[in-house]
PDB file of C-alpha atoms in Angstrom:
ATOM      1  CA  LYS M 182     109.127 122.373  88.987  1.00  0.00           C
ATOM      2  CA  LYS M 183     109.056 120.094  92.023  1.00  0.00           C
ATOM      3  CA  GLU M 184     105.444 119.141  91.353  1.00  0.00           C
ATOM      4  CA  ARG M 185     106.145 118.449  87.673  1.00  0.00           C
ATOM      5  CA  VAL M 186     109.167 116.267  88.507  1.00  0.00           C
ATOM      6  CA  LYS M 187     107.134 114.433  91.130  1.00  0.00           C
ATOM      7  CA  ARG M 188     104.448 113.635  88.540  1.00  0.00           C
ATOM      8  CA  LEU M 189     107.145 112.542  86.079  1.00  0.00           C
ATOM      9  CA  ILE M 190     108.642 110.093  88.600  1.00  0.00           C
ATOM     10  CA  LEU M 191     105.198 108.683  89.405  1.00  0.00           C
ATOM     11  CA  GLN M 192     104.480 108.188  85.695  1.00  0.00           C
ATOM     12  CA  ARG M 193     107.735 106.275  85.306  1.00  0.00           C
ATOM     13  CA  PHE M 194     106.648 104.042  88.149  1.00  0.00           C
ATOM     14  CA  GLY M 195     103.136 103.407  86.871  1.00  0.00           C
ATOM     15  CA  GLU M 196     101.441 102.430  83.619  1.00  0.00           C
ATOM     16  CA  GLY M 197     103.622 104.817  81.637  1.00  0.00           C
ATOM     17  CA  HIS M 198     106.877 103.109  82.633  1.00  0.00           C
ATOM     18  CA  TYR M 199     107.857 102.155  79.075  1.00  0.00           C
ATOM     19  CA  GLU M 200     106.717 105.506  77.687  1.00  0.00           C
ATOM     20  CA  GLN M 201     109.731 107.280  79.216  1.00  0.00           C
ATOM     21  CA  LEU M 202     112.007 105.533  76.709  1.00  0.00           C
ATOM     22  CA  PRO M 203     112.583 106.695  73.125  1.00  0.00           C
ATOM     23  CA  GLU M 204     110.603 104.513  70.721  1.00  0.00           C
ATOM     24  CA  ASP M 205     113.661 102.774  69.215  1.00  0.00           C
ATOM     25  CA  LYS M 206     115.085 101.849  72.626  1.00  0.00           C
ATOM     26  CA  ARG M 207     111.690 100.771  73.913  1.00  0.00           C
ATOM     27  CA  LYS M 208     111.286  98.366  71.004  1.00  0.00           C
ATOM     28  CA  ILE M 209     114.726  96.871  71.639  1.00  0.00           C
ATOM     29  CA  LEU M 210     113.979  96.413  75.336  1.00  0.00           C
ATOM     30  CA  GLU M 211     110.544  94.912  74.745  1.00  0.00           C
ATOM     31  CA  SER M 212     111.875  92.489  72.127  1.00  0.00           C
ATOM     32  CA  LEU M 213     114.997  91.341  74.012  1.00  0.00           C
ATOM     33  CA  GLU M 214     114.034  91.279  77.683  1.00  0.00           C
ATOM     34  CA  TYR M 215     113.174  87.845  79.088  1.00  0.00           C
ATOM     35  CA  GLN M 216     109.614  86.950  79.954  1.00  0.00           C
ATOM     36  CA  LYS M 217     109.353  86.356  83.692  1.00  0.00           C
ATOM     37  CA  ARG M 218     108.724  82.793  84.850  1.00  0.00           C
ATOM     38  CA  GLU M 219     105.904  81.957  87.216  1.00  0.00           C
ATOM     39  CA  HIS M 220     108.213  81.526  90.221  1.00  0.00           C
ATOM     40  CA  GLU M 221     109.805  84.912  89.463  1.00  0.00           C
ATOM     41  CA  LYS M 222     106.384  86.554  89.344  1.00  0.00           C
ATOM     42  CA  ALA M 223     105.502  84.871  92.645  1.00  0.00           C
ATOM     43  CA  ALA M 224     108.791  86.091  94.163  1.00  0.00           C
ATOM     44  CA  ILE M 225     108.060  89.680  93.087  1.00  0.00           C
ATOM     45  CA  LYS M 226     104.629  89.494  94.719  1.00  0.00           C
ATOM     46  CA  LYS M 227     106.065  88.053  97.947  1.00  0.00           C
ATOM     47  CA  ALA M 228     108.951  90.548  97.985  1.00  0.00           C
ATOM     48  CA  ASN M 229     106.377  93.343  97.808  1.00  0.00           C
ATOM     49  CA  ASP M 230     104.443  91.778 100.698  1.00  0.00           C
ATOM     50  CA  ILE M 231     107.553  91.501 102.907  1.00  0.00           C
ATOM     51  CA  THR M 232     108.792  95.033 102.197  1.00  0.00           C
ATOM     52  CA  ASN M 233     105.292  96.461 102.648  1.00  0.00           C
ATOM     53  CA  SER M 234     105.110  94.773 106.041  1.00  0.00           C
ATOM     54  CA  LEU M 235     108.367  96.503 106.991  1.00  0.00           C
ATOM     55  CA  LEU M 236     107.127  99.872 105.711  1.00  0.00           C
ATOM     56  CA  GLU M 237     103.860  99.489 107.598  1.00  0.00           C
ATOM     57  CA  GLY M 238     105.756  98.573 110.779  1.00  0.00           C
ATOM     58  CA  PHE M 239     107.735 101.801 110.469  1.00  0.00           C
ATOM     59  CA  GLY M 240     104.561 103.845 109.946  1.00  0.00           C
ATOM     60  CA  LEU M 241     105.309 104.533 106.273  1.00  0.00           C
ATOM     61  CA  PRO M 242     103.061 104.276 103.179  1.00  0.00           C
ATOM     62  CA  THR M 243     103.081 100.915 101.407  1.00  0.00           C
ATOM     63  CA  PHE M 244     103.234 100.355  97.647  1.00  0.00           C
ATOM     64  CA  ASP M 245     104.060  97.594  95.173  1.00  0.00           C
ATOM     65  CA  VAL M 246     106.887  97.553  92.632  1.00  0.00           C
ATOM     66  CA  PRO M 247     105.112  96.441  89.421  1.00  0.00           C
ATOM     67  CA  GLU M 248     106.487  93.568  87.356  1.00  0.00           C
ATOM     68  CA  ARG M 249     106.803  95.922  84.377  1.00  0.00           C
ATOM     69  CA  ASN M 250     109.468  97.945  86.207  1.00  0.00           C
ATOM     70  CA  ILE M 251     111.745  94.899  86.526  1.00  0.00           C
ATOM     71  CA  HIS M 252     113.699  94.012  83.390  1.00  0.00           C
ATOM     72  CA  ILE M 253     115.617  90.745  82.988  1.00  0.00           C
ATOM     73  CA  VAL M 254     117.860  91.190  79.945  1.00  0.00           C
ATOM     74  CA  PRO M 255     120.661  89.344  78.107  1.00  0.00           C
ATOM     75  CA  ASP M 256     124.278  90.256  78.828  1.00  0.00           C
ATOM     76  CA  ASN M 257     124.865  92.277  75.634  1.00  0.00           C
ATOM     77  CA  LEU M 258     121.862  94.528  76.307  1.00  0.00           C
ATOM     78  CA  TYR M 259     122.759  94.800  80.005  1.00  0.00           C
ATOM     79  CA  ARG M 260     126.189  96.150  79.036  1.00  0.00           C
ATOM     80  CA  GLN M 261     124.546  98.837  76.914  1.00  0.00           C
ATOM     81  CA  ILE M 262     122.253  99.916  79.756  1.00  0.00           C
ATOM     82  CA  VAL M 263     124.508  99.629  82.825  1.00  0.00           C
ATOM     83  CA  LYS M 264     127.829 101.449  83.188  1.00  0.00           C
ATOM     84  CA  ASN M 265     129.200  99.278  86.011  1.00  0.00           C
ATOM     85  CA  THR M 266     129.030  95.750  84.600  1.00  0.00           C
ATOM     86  CA  ASP M 267     130.838  94.333  87.655  1.00  0.00           C
ATOM     87  CA  ILE M 268     127.472  94.217  89.405  1.00  0.00           C
ATOM     88  CA  GLU M 269     124.776  91.803  88.244  1.00  0.00           C
ATOM     89  CA  ALA M 270     121.773  94.073  88.753  1.00  0.00           C
ATOM     90  CA  VAL M 271     121.067  97.758  89.225  1.00  0.00           C
ATOM     91  CA  THR M 272     118.229 100.007  90.355  1.00  0.00           C
ATOM     92  CA  PHE M 273     117.765 103.283  88.472  1.00  0.00           C
ATOM     93  CA  GLN M 274     116.120 105.524  91.052  1.00  0.00           C
ATOM     94  CA  ASP M 275     115.433 108.338  88.564  1.00  0.00           C
ATOM     95  CA  ARG M 276     113.716 105.970  86.118  1.00  0.00           C
ATOM     96  CA  GLN M 277     112.150 103.743  88.785  1.00  0.00           C
ATOM     97  CA  ALA M 278     113.539 100.683  87.008  1.00  0.00           C
ATOM     98  CA  ILE M 279     115.359  97.501  87.999  1.00  0.00           C
ATOM     99  CA  VAL M 280     117.606  95.781  85.430  1.00  0.00           C
ATOM    100  CA  LEU M 281     119.083  92.282  85.905  1.00  0.00           C
ATOM    101  CA  ASN M 282     121.750  90.477  83.886  1.00  0.00           C
ATOM    102  CA  ALA M 283     120.003  87.200  83.035  1.00  0.00           C
ATOM    103  CA  GLU M 284     123.193  85.438  81.933  1.00  0.00           C
ATOM    104  CA  HIS M 285     124.978  86.194  85.232  1.00  0.00           C
ATOM    105  CA  LEU M 286     121.962  85.276  87.365  1.00  0.00           C
ATOM    106  CA  VAL M 287     121.141  81.766  86.206  1.00  0.00           C
ATOM    107  CA  HIS M 288     120.265  79.872  89.388  1.00  0.00           C
ATOM    108  CA  PRO M 289     116.631  80.542  90.416  1.00  0.00           C
ATOM    109  CA  ILE M 290     117.520  81.607  93.969  1.00  0.00           C
ATOM    110  CA  ASP M 291     120.286  83.917  92.712  1.00  0.00           C
ATOM    111  CA  ARG M 292     117.760  85.635  90.491  1.00  0.00           C
ATOM    112  CA  ILE M 293     114.872  85.958  92.932  1.00  0.00           C
ATOM    113  CA  SER M 294     117.188  86.984  95.764  1.00  0.00           C
ATOM    114  CA  THR M 295     118.612  89.713  93.528  1.00  0.00           C
ATOM    115  CA  ILE M 296     115.098  90.834  92.563  1.00  0.00           C
ATOM    116  CA  PHE M 297     114.271  91.017  96.285  1.00  0.00           C
ATOM    117  CA  HIS M 298     117.490  92.983  96.959  1.00  0.00           C
ATOM    118  CA  GLU M 299     116.688  95.521  94.224  1.00  0.00           C
ATOM    119  CA  ILE M 300     113.056  95.909  95.311  1.00  0.00           C
ATOM    120  CA  ILE M 301     114.365  96.863  98.765  1.00  0.00           C
ATOM    121  CA  HIS M 302     116.511  99.483  97.014  1.00  0.00           C
ATOM    122  CA  LEU M 303     113.627 100.812  94.933  1.00  0.00           C
ATOM    123  CA  LYS M 304     111.377 101.220  97.985  1.00  0.00           C
ATOM    124  CA  ASN M 305     113.980 103.240  99.859  1.00  0.00           C
ATOM    125  CA  TYR M 306     113.868 106.893 100.840  1.00  0.00           C
ATOM    126  CA  LEU M 307     114.430 109.051  97.751  1.00  0.00           C
ATOM    127  CA  ALA M 308     115.229 112.755  97.642  1.00  0.00           C
ATOM    128  CA  LEU M 309     115.819 114.593  94.357  1.00  0.00           C
ATOM    129  CA  GLU M 310     117.680 117.830  93.708  1.00  0.00           C
ATOM    130  CA  ILE M 311     115.881 120.042  91.197  1.00  0.00           C
ATOM    131  CA  ASN M 312     118.105 122.173  88.963  1.00  0.00           C
ATOM    132  CA  ALA M 313     116.042 125.356  89.230  1.00  0.00           C
ATOM    133  CA  ASP M 314     118.274 127.487  86.978  1.00  0.00           C
ATOM    134  CA  GLU M 315     117.696 125.292  83.931  1.00  0.00           C
ATOM    135  CA  LYS M 316     114.724 125.654  81.585  1.00  0.00           C
ATOM    136  CA  GLU M 317     113.936 121.933  81.444  1.00  0.00           C
ATOM    137  CA  ASP M 318     112.772 119.997  84.506  1.00  0.00           C
ATOM    138  CA  SER M 319     116.165 118.391  85.124  1.00  0.00           C
ATOM    139  CA  PHE M 320     116.968 116.675  88.388  1.00  0.00           C
ATOM    140  CA  ASN M 321     119.300 114.158  89.986  1.00  0.00           C
ATOM    141  CA  PRO M 322     119.007 111.837  93.005  1.00  0.00           C
ATOM    142  CA  TYR M 323     120.515 113.465  96.087  1.00  0.00           C
ATOM    143  CA  ARG M 324     119.550 110.850  98.710  1.00  0.00           C
ATOM    144  CA  SER M 325     118.764 107.203  98.067  1.00  0.00           C
ATOM    145  CA  GLY M 326     118.259 105.060 101.143  1.00  0.00           C
ATOM    146  CA  LEU M 327     121.305 105.708 103.339  1.00  0.00           C
ATOM    147  CA  LYS M 328     123.360 106.805 100.348  1.00  0.00           C
ATOM    148  CA  ILE M 329     124.149 110.503  99.882  1.00  0.00           C
ATOM    149  CA  SER M 330     125.385 112.073  96.637  1.00  0.00           C
ATOM    150  CA  ALA M 331     127.058 115.454  96.212  1.00  0.00           C
ATOM    151  CA  SER M 332     124.706 118.356  95.678  1.00  0.00           C
ATOM    152  CA  ARG M 333     125.241 120.378  92.532  1.00  0.00           C
ATOM    153  CA  LYS M 334     126.964 123.216  94.406  1.00  0.00           C
ATOM    154  CA  LYS M 335     129.247 120.823  96.270  1.00  0.00           C
ATOM    155  CA  GLU M 336     130.053 119.011  93.029  1.00  0.00           C
ATOM    156  CA  GLU M 337     131.157 122.312  91.499  1.00  0.00           C
ATOM    157  CA  ARG M 338     133.481 122.918  94.478  1.00  0.00           C
ATOM    158  CA  VAL M 339     135.003 119.492  95.156  1.00  0.00           C
ATOM    159  CA  GLY M 340     133.795 117.190  92.373  1.00  0.00           C
ATOM    160  CA  PHE M 341     131.158 114.473  92.370  1.00  0.00           C
ATOM    161  CA  PHE M 342     131.100 111.909  95.181  1.00  0.00           C
ATOM    162  CA  THR M 343     128.735 109.415  96.744  1.00  0.00           C
ATOM    163  CA  ALA M 344     128.940 108.546 100.449  1.00  0.00           C
ATOM    164  CA  PHE M 345     127.561 105.658 102.532  1.00  0.00           C
ATOM    165  CA  VAL M 346     127.420 103.290  99.549  1.00  0.00           C
ATOM    166  CA  GLY M 347     128.849 100.410 101.609  1.00  0.00           C
ATOM    167  CA  LEU M 348     126.563 100.985 104.581  1.00  0.00           C
ATOM    168  CA  ASN M 349     123.573 101.228 102.244  1.00  0.00           C
ATOM    169  CA  GLU M 350     124.436  97.894 100.603  1.00  0.00           C
ATOM    170  CA  ALA M 351     125.119  96.274 103.991  1.00  0.00           C
ATOM    171  CA  VAL M 352     121.674  97.217 105.281  1.00  0.00           C
ATOM    172  CA  VAL M 353     119.897  96.117 102.087  1.00  0.00           C
ATOM    173  CA  SER M 354     121.752  92.776 101.882  1.00  0.00           C
ATOM    174  CA  GLU M 355     121.027  92.160 105.576  1.00  0.00           C
ATOM    175  CA  MET M 356     117.307  92.540 104.880  1.00  0.00           C
ATOM    176  CA  GLU M 357     117.690  90.267 101.853  1.00  0.00           C
ATOM    177  CA  LYS M 358     119.439  87.614 103.948  1.00  0.00           C
ATOM    178  CA  ARG M 359     117.066  87.913 106.878  1.00  0.00           C
ATOM    179  CA  TYR M 360     113.825  87.563 104.912  1.00  0.00           C
ATOM    180  CA  LEU M 361     114.781  85.367 101.938  1.00  0.00           C
ATOM    181  CA  LEU M 362     113.583  82.115 103.517  1.00  0.00           C
ATOM    182  CA  GLN M 363     110.299  83.819 104.351  1.00  0.00           C
ATOM    183  CA  LEU M 364     109.987  84.758 100.685  1.00  0.00           C
ATOM    184  CA  LEU M 365     110.467  81.095  99.729  1.00  0.00           C
ATOM    185  CA  CYS M 366     108.402  79.302 102.357  1.00  0.00           C
ATOM    186  CA  ASP M 367     105.377  81.614 102.320  1.00  0.00           C
ATOM    187  CA  SER M 368     105.108  81.743  98.553  1.00  0.00           C
ATOM    188  CA  GLU M 369     102.082  80.368  96.734  1.00  0.00           C
ATOM    189  CA  ASN M 370     104.467  78.932  94.128  1.00  0.00           C
ATOM    190  CA  GLN M 371     105.320  75.235  94.489  1.00  0.00           C
ATOM    191  CA  PHE M 372     108.746  75.624  92.863  1.00  0.00           C
ATOM    192  CA  LEU M 373     109.796  78.163  95.517  1.00  0.00           C
ATOM    193  CA  ARG M 374     108.388  76.040  98.336  1.00  0.00           C
ATOM    194  CA  ASP M 375     110.375  73.046  97.045  1.00  0.00           C
ATOM    195  CA  GLU M 376     113.529  75.188  97.081  1.00  0.00           C
ATOM    196  CA  TYR M 377     112.763  76.143 100.687  1.00  0.00           C
ATOM    197  CA  GLN M 378     112.315  72.490 101.669  1.00  0.00           C
ATOM    198  CA  TRP M 379     115.728  71.611 100.236  1.00  0.00           C
ATOM    199  CA  GLU M 380     117.658  74.626 101.563  1.00  0.00           C
ATOM    200  CA  THR M 381     116.369  74.038 105.105  1.00  0.00           C
ATOM    201  CA  SER M 382     116.782  70.237 105.048  1.00  0.00           C
ATOM    202  CA  LYS M 383     119.326  68.444 107.251  1.00  0.00           C
ATOM    203  CA  GLU M 384     121.212  67.271 104.166  1.00  0.00           C
ATOM    204  CA  ALA M 385     121.591  70.827 102.855  1.00  0.00           C
ATOM    205  CA  GLN M 386     122.669  72.095 106.296  1.00  0.00           C
ATOM    206  CA  LYS M 387     125.422  69.456 106.472  1.00  0.00           C
ATOM    207  CA  LEU M 388     126.703  70.446 103.043  1.00  0.00           C
ATOM    208  CA  LYS M 389     126.592  74.153 103.939  1.00  0.00           C
ATOM    209  CA  LYS M 390     128.591  73.557 107.139  1.00  0.00           C
ATOM    210  CA  LYS M 391     131.213  71.680 105.149  1.00  0.00           C
ATOM    211  CA  VAL M 392     131.528  74.482 102.590  1.00  0.00           C
ATOM    212  CA  ALA M 393     131.500  77.149 105.310  1.00  0.00           C
ATOM    213  CA  LYS M 394     134.417  75.450 107.088  1.00  0.00           C
ATOM    214  CA  LYS M 395     136.398  75.349 103.864  1.00  0.00           C
ATOM    215  CA  TYR M 396     135.842  79.068 103.213  1.00  0.00           C
ATOM    216  CA  ASP M 397     136.147  80.130 106.877  1.00  0.00           C
ATOM    217  CA  THR M 398     132.662  81.588 107.128  1.00  0.00           C
ATOM    218  CA  GLU M 399     129.291  80.823 108.688  1.00  0.00           C
ATOM    219  CA  ALA M 400     126.884  78.268 107.217  1.00  0.00           C
ATOM    220  CA  ASP M 401     124.061  80.820 107.118  1.00  0.00           C
ATOM    221  CA  GLU M 402     126.148  82.944 104.740  1.00  0.00           C
ATOM    222  CA  ILE M 403     125.516  80.342 102.023  1.00  0.00           C
ATOM    223  CA  MET M 404     122.395  81.385 100.137  1.00  0.00           C
ATOM    224  CA  TRP M 405     121.876  78.092  98.288  1.00  0.00           C
ATOM    225  CA  ILE M 406     123.700  74.839  97.627  1.00  0.00           C
ATOM    226  CA  SER M 407     123.204  72.092  95.067  1.00  0.00           C
ATOM    227  CA  LYS M 408     122.264  68.565  96.131  1.00  0.00           C
ATOM    228  CA  ASP M 409     125.796  67.301  95.388  1.00  0.00           C
ATOM    229  CA  GLY M 410     127.374  70.233  97.253  1.00  0.00           C
ATOM    230  CA  LYS M 411     129.499  71.256  94.272  1.00  0.00           C
ATOM    231  CA  ASP M 412     127.617  74.434  93.381  1.00  0.00           C
ATOM    232  CA  PHE M 413     126.630  77.160  95.829  1.00  0.00           C
ATOM    233  CA  ASN M 414     126.554  80.903  96.320  1.00  0.00           C
ATOM    234  CA  PHE M 415     127.039  83.315  99.219  1.00  0.00           C
ATOM    235  CA  PHE M 416     125.051  86.331 100.310  1.00  0.00           C
ATOM    236  CA  SER M 417     126.631  89.565  99.099  1.00  0.00           C
ATOM    237  CA  TYR M 418     128.531  92.318 100.924  1.00  0.00           C
ATOM    238  CA  TYR M 419     129.822  90.124 103.753  1.00  0.00           C
ATOM    239  CA  GLU M 420     132.656  92.488 104.781  1.00  0.00           C
ATOM    240  CA  GLN M 421     130.310  95.485 104.814  1.00  0.00           C
ATOM    241  CA  ARG M 422     127.791  93.545 106.887  1.00  0.00           C
ATOM    242  CA  LYS M 423     130.513  92.621 109.404  1.00  0.00           C
ATOM    243  CA  VAL M 424     131.018  96.358 109.958  1.00  0.00           C
ATOM    244  CA  LEU M 425     127.260  96.766 110.375  1.00  0.00           C
ATOM    245  CA  TYR M 426     127.125  93.885 112.902  1.00  0.00           C
ATOM    246  CA  TYR M 427     129.998  95.401 114.902  1.00  0.00           C
ATOM    247  CA  ILE M 428     128.228  98.775 115.036  1.00  0.00           C
ATOM    248  CA  VAL M 429     124.935  97.155 116.069  1.00  0.00           C
ATOM    249  CA  ASP M 430     126.646  95.175 118.863  1.00  0.00           C
ATOM    250  CA  SER M 431     128.418  98.301 120.134  1.00  0.00           C
ATOM    251  CA  LEU M 432     125.289 100.454 120.068  1.00  0.00           C
ATOM    252  CA  TYR M 433     123.343  97.809 121.954  1.00  0.00           C
ATOM    253  CA  GLU M 434     126.116  97.429 124.543  1.00  0.00           C
ATOM    254  CA  ASP M 435     126.070 101.186 125.170  1.00  0.00           C
ATOM    255  CA  ASN M 436     122.285 101.629 125.119  1.00  0.00           C
ATOM    256  CA  THR M 437     120.626  98.665 126.819  1.00  0.00           C
ATOM    257  CA  ASP M 438     118.292 101.168 128.486  1.00  0.00           C
ATOM    258  CA  LYS M 439     117.023 102.293 125.052  1.00  0.00           C
ATOM    259  CA  PHE M 440     116.954  98.994 123.123  1.00  0.00           C
ATOM    260  CA  ASN M 441     115.482  95.653 124.171  1.00  0.00           C
ATOM    261  CA  SER M 442     117.711  93.646 121.812  1.00  0.00           C
ATOM    262  CA  ARG M 443     120.321  93.842 119.060  1.00  0.00           C
ATOM    263  CA  ASP M 444     117.463  93.268 116.650  1.00  0.00           C
ATOM    264  CA  ASP M 445     115.929  96.577 117.744  1.00  0.00           C
ATOM    265  CA  VAL M 446     119.192  98.346 116.876  1.00  0.00           C
ATOM    266  CA  MET M 447     119.333  96.655 113.462  1.00  0.00           C
ATOM    267  CA  LYS M 448     115.770  97.731 112.732  1.00  0.00           C
ATOM    268  CA  LEU M 449     116.802 101.322 113.423  1.00  0.00           C
ATOM    269  CA  PHE M 450     119.101 101.004 110.378  1.00  0.00           C
ATOM    270  CA  PHE M 451     116.270  99.408 108.381  1.00  0.00           C
ATOM    271  CA  LYS M 452     113.953 102.275 109.308  1.00  0.00           C
ATOM    272  CA  SER M 453     116.520 104.891 108.287  1.00  0.00           C
ATOM    273  CA  HIS M 454     116.870 103.175 104.922  1.00  0.00           C
ATOM    274  CA  PHE M 455     113.148 103.658 104.322  1.00  0.00           C
ATOM    275  CA  ASP M 456     112.462 107.028 105.970  1.00  0.00           C
ATOM    276  CA  GLY M 457     115.813 108.749 105.349  1.00  0.00           C
ATOM    277  CA  ARG M 458     116.300 109.969 108.910  1.00  0.00           C
ATOM    278  CA  LEU M 459     120.010 109.799 109.698  1.00  0.00           C
ATOM    279  CA  LEU M 460     120.336 112.142 112.682  1.00  0.00           C
ATOM    280  CA  ILE M 461     119.447 109.535 115.299  1.00  0.00           C
ATOM    281  CA  LEU M 462     121.955 107.076 113.772  1.00  0.00           C
ATOM    282  CA  THR M 463     124.620 109.790 113.723  1.00  0.00           C
ATOM    283  CA  ARG M 464     124.117 110.544 117.423  1.00  0.00           C
ATOM    284  CA  PHE M 465     124.273 106.913 118.522  1.00  0.00           C
ATOM    285  CA  ILE M 466     127.332 106.108 116.382  1.00  0.00           C
ATOM    286  CA  GLU M 467     129.305 109.177 117.454  1.00  0.00           C
ATOM    287  CA  LYS M 468     128.482 108.455 121.092  1.00  0.00           C
ATOM    288  CA  SER M 469     129.927 104.926 120.774  1.00  0.00           C
ATOM    289  CA  PHE M 470     132.839 105.633 118.406  1.00  0.00           C
ATOM    290  CA  GLY M 471     133.654 109.313 118.798  1.00  0.00           C
ATOM    291  CA  LYS M 472     133.173 112.490 116.797  1.00  0.00           C
ATOM    292  CA  GLY M 473     133.725 112.007 113.065  1.00  0.00           C
ATOM    293  CA  ALA M 474     132.945 108.279 113.119  1.00  0.00           C
ATOM    294  CA  PHE M 475     129.753 108.647 111.112  1.00  0.00           C
ATOM    295  CA  ARG M 476     131.558 110.568 108.384  1.00  0.00           C
ATOM    296  CA  MET M 477     134.269 107.894 108.308  1.00  0.00           C
ATOM    297  CA  LEU M 478     131.557 105.244 107.916  1.00  0.00           C
ATOM    298  CA  GLY M 479     130.411 107.140 104.837  1.00  0.00           C
ATOM    299  CA  MET M 480     133.723 106.275 103.149  1.00  0.00           C
ATOM    300  CA  MET M 481     132.928 102.552 103.072  1.00  0.00           C
ATOM    301  CA  ASP M 482     131.990 101.539  99.541  1.00  0.00           C
ATOM    302  CA  ARG M 483     131.432  98.253  97.662  1.00  0.00           C
ATOM    303  CA  ASP M 484     135.136  97.324  97.846  1.00  0.00           C
ATOM    304  CA  PRO M 485     135.785  94.844 100.721  1.00  0.00           C
ATOM    305  CA  ASN M 486     139.086  96.628 101.447  1.00  0.00           C
ATOM    306  CA  SER M 487     137.215  99.820 102.304  1.00  0.00           C
ATOM    307  CA  ALA M 488     135.159  97.835 104.832  1.00  0.00           C
ATOM    308  CA  THR M 489     138.360  96.501 106.417  1.00  0.00           C
ATOM    309  CA  LEU M 490     139.789 100.019 106.770  1.00  0.00           C
ATOM    310  CA  VAL M 491     136.566 101.371 108.288  1.00  0.00           C
ATOM    311  CA  MET M 492     136.401  98.415 110.702  1.00  0.00           C
ATOM    312  CA  ASP M 493     139.978  99.117 111.863  1.00  0.00           C
ATOM    313  CA  TYR M 494     139.082 102.781 112.432  1.00  0.00           C
ATOM    314  CA  LEU M 495     135.933 101.922 114.407  1.00  0.00           C
ATOM    315  CA  LYS M 496     137.700  99.360 116.623  1.00  0.00           C
ATOM    316  CA  LYS M 497     140.545 101.766 117.363  1.00  0.00           C
ATOM    317  CA  HIS M 498     138.211 104.610 118.301  1.00  0.00           C
ATOM    318  CA  ARG M 499     135.918 102.276 120.230  1.00  0.00           C
ATOM    319  CA  ARG M 500     138.865 101.341 122.461  1.00  0.00           C
ATOM    320  CA  LYS M 501     139.588 105.052 123.033  1.00  0.00           C
ATOM    321  CA  ILE M 502     135.983 105.716 124.041  1.00  0.00           C
ATOM    322  CA  LYS M 503     136.034 102.794 126.483  1.00  0.00           C
ATOM    323  CA  ARG M 504     139.314 103.973 128.053  1.00  0.00           C
ATOM    324  CA  MET M 505     137.862 107.460 128.523  1.00  0.00           C
ATOM    325  CA  ARG M 506     134.771 106.020 130.198  1.00  0.00           C
ATOM    326  CA  ARG M 507     136.870 103.932 132.576  1.00  0.00           C
ATOM    327  CA  ARG M 508     138.881 107.037 133.560  1.00  0.00           C
ATOM    328  CA  GLU M 509     135.680 108.974 134.185  1.00  0.00           C
ATOM    329  CA  LYS M 510     134.470 106.219 136.525  1.00  0.00           C
ATOM    330  CA  LEU M 511     137.761 106.288 138.456  1.00  0.00           C
ATOM    331  CA  PHE M 512     137.643 110.038 138.979  1.00  0.00           C
TER     332      PHE M 512
END
């Protein structure tokens, strides 16, 4: 069953991507989805290059997400496909598909940045749970990046849940933010290079600083800004990323003998997103924040309020750990 499901997933990712859909739904999708523009095609190619470079650096196999697996659709079709319409794009790990709401992602950088974000999701570590007691080859994602879903047995006992959603999004959006300018400036597409020239110009930086001051944030949190400064957008999951930054700073402070920089700590989170190994993260986090901290971190979801609550918990327990260490030094 595992081998059959593995082949099925690979078929959904390859030439047979559209074949997984019933004929009527496939015809609707093929007729309504938007044709990708040249700069979007170039962004997909560059996003694959950047993520493959990361995978290679972590000693993992590289692969490209094909254009055919990315669907840019109108709002009415998006609402039929996606349950949570509060988000503007989604990755279906079981179908190896990315779906974007074209009418909510109008600005070119919004769209290509979202494509980049979802490609990072689709290249993550994926573990499936096979339902061995059923006749058909049914399965469901159990691990996806840093995100963990309830196993079937646990779901029967306590109900369905998904943990580490917020941490997963924080890590993915941090990669998106960190490498977006590289996606623009290194592209073979002139449109994207022109966008890079504007976003990194002195005029754009002045406008971003002005907007950042108004919204009490950092200028580098502004993804793009119009030439008149009236239109702009921010990188996503800011509150969740603040929690991630606090953890990274704390882990580096406690382990300067193991890490050369904060960047090395951050890349440990990136690596775990791609290879699925959480044990080393668990050990470092519980050493710096106390037993149970990693499980508490799993409660952070997409809601900014959950990030605030987790941050309060981590700061409180960080102070306790520091007090204990000071006492140990005294005695």
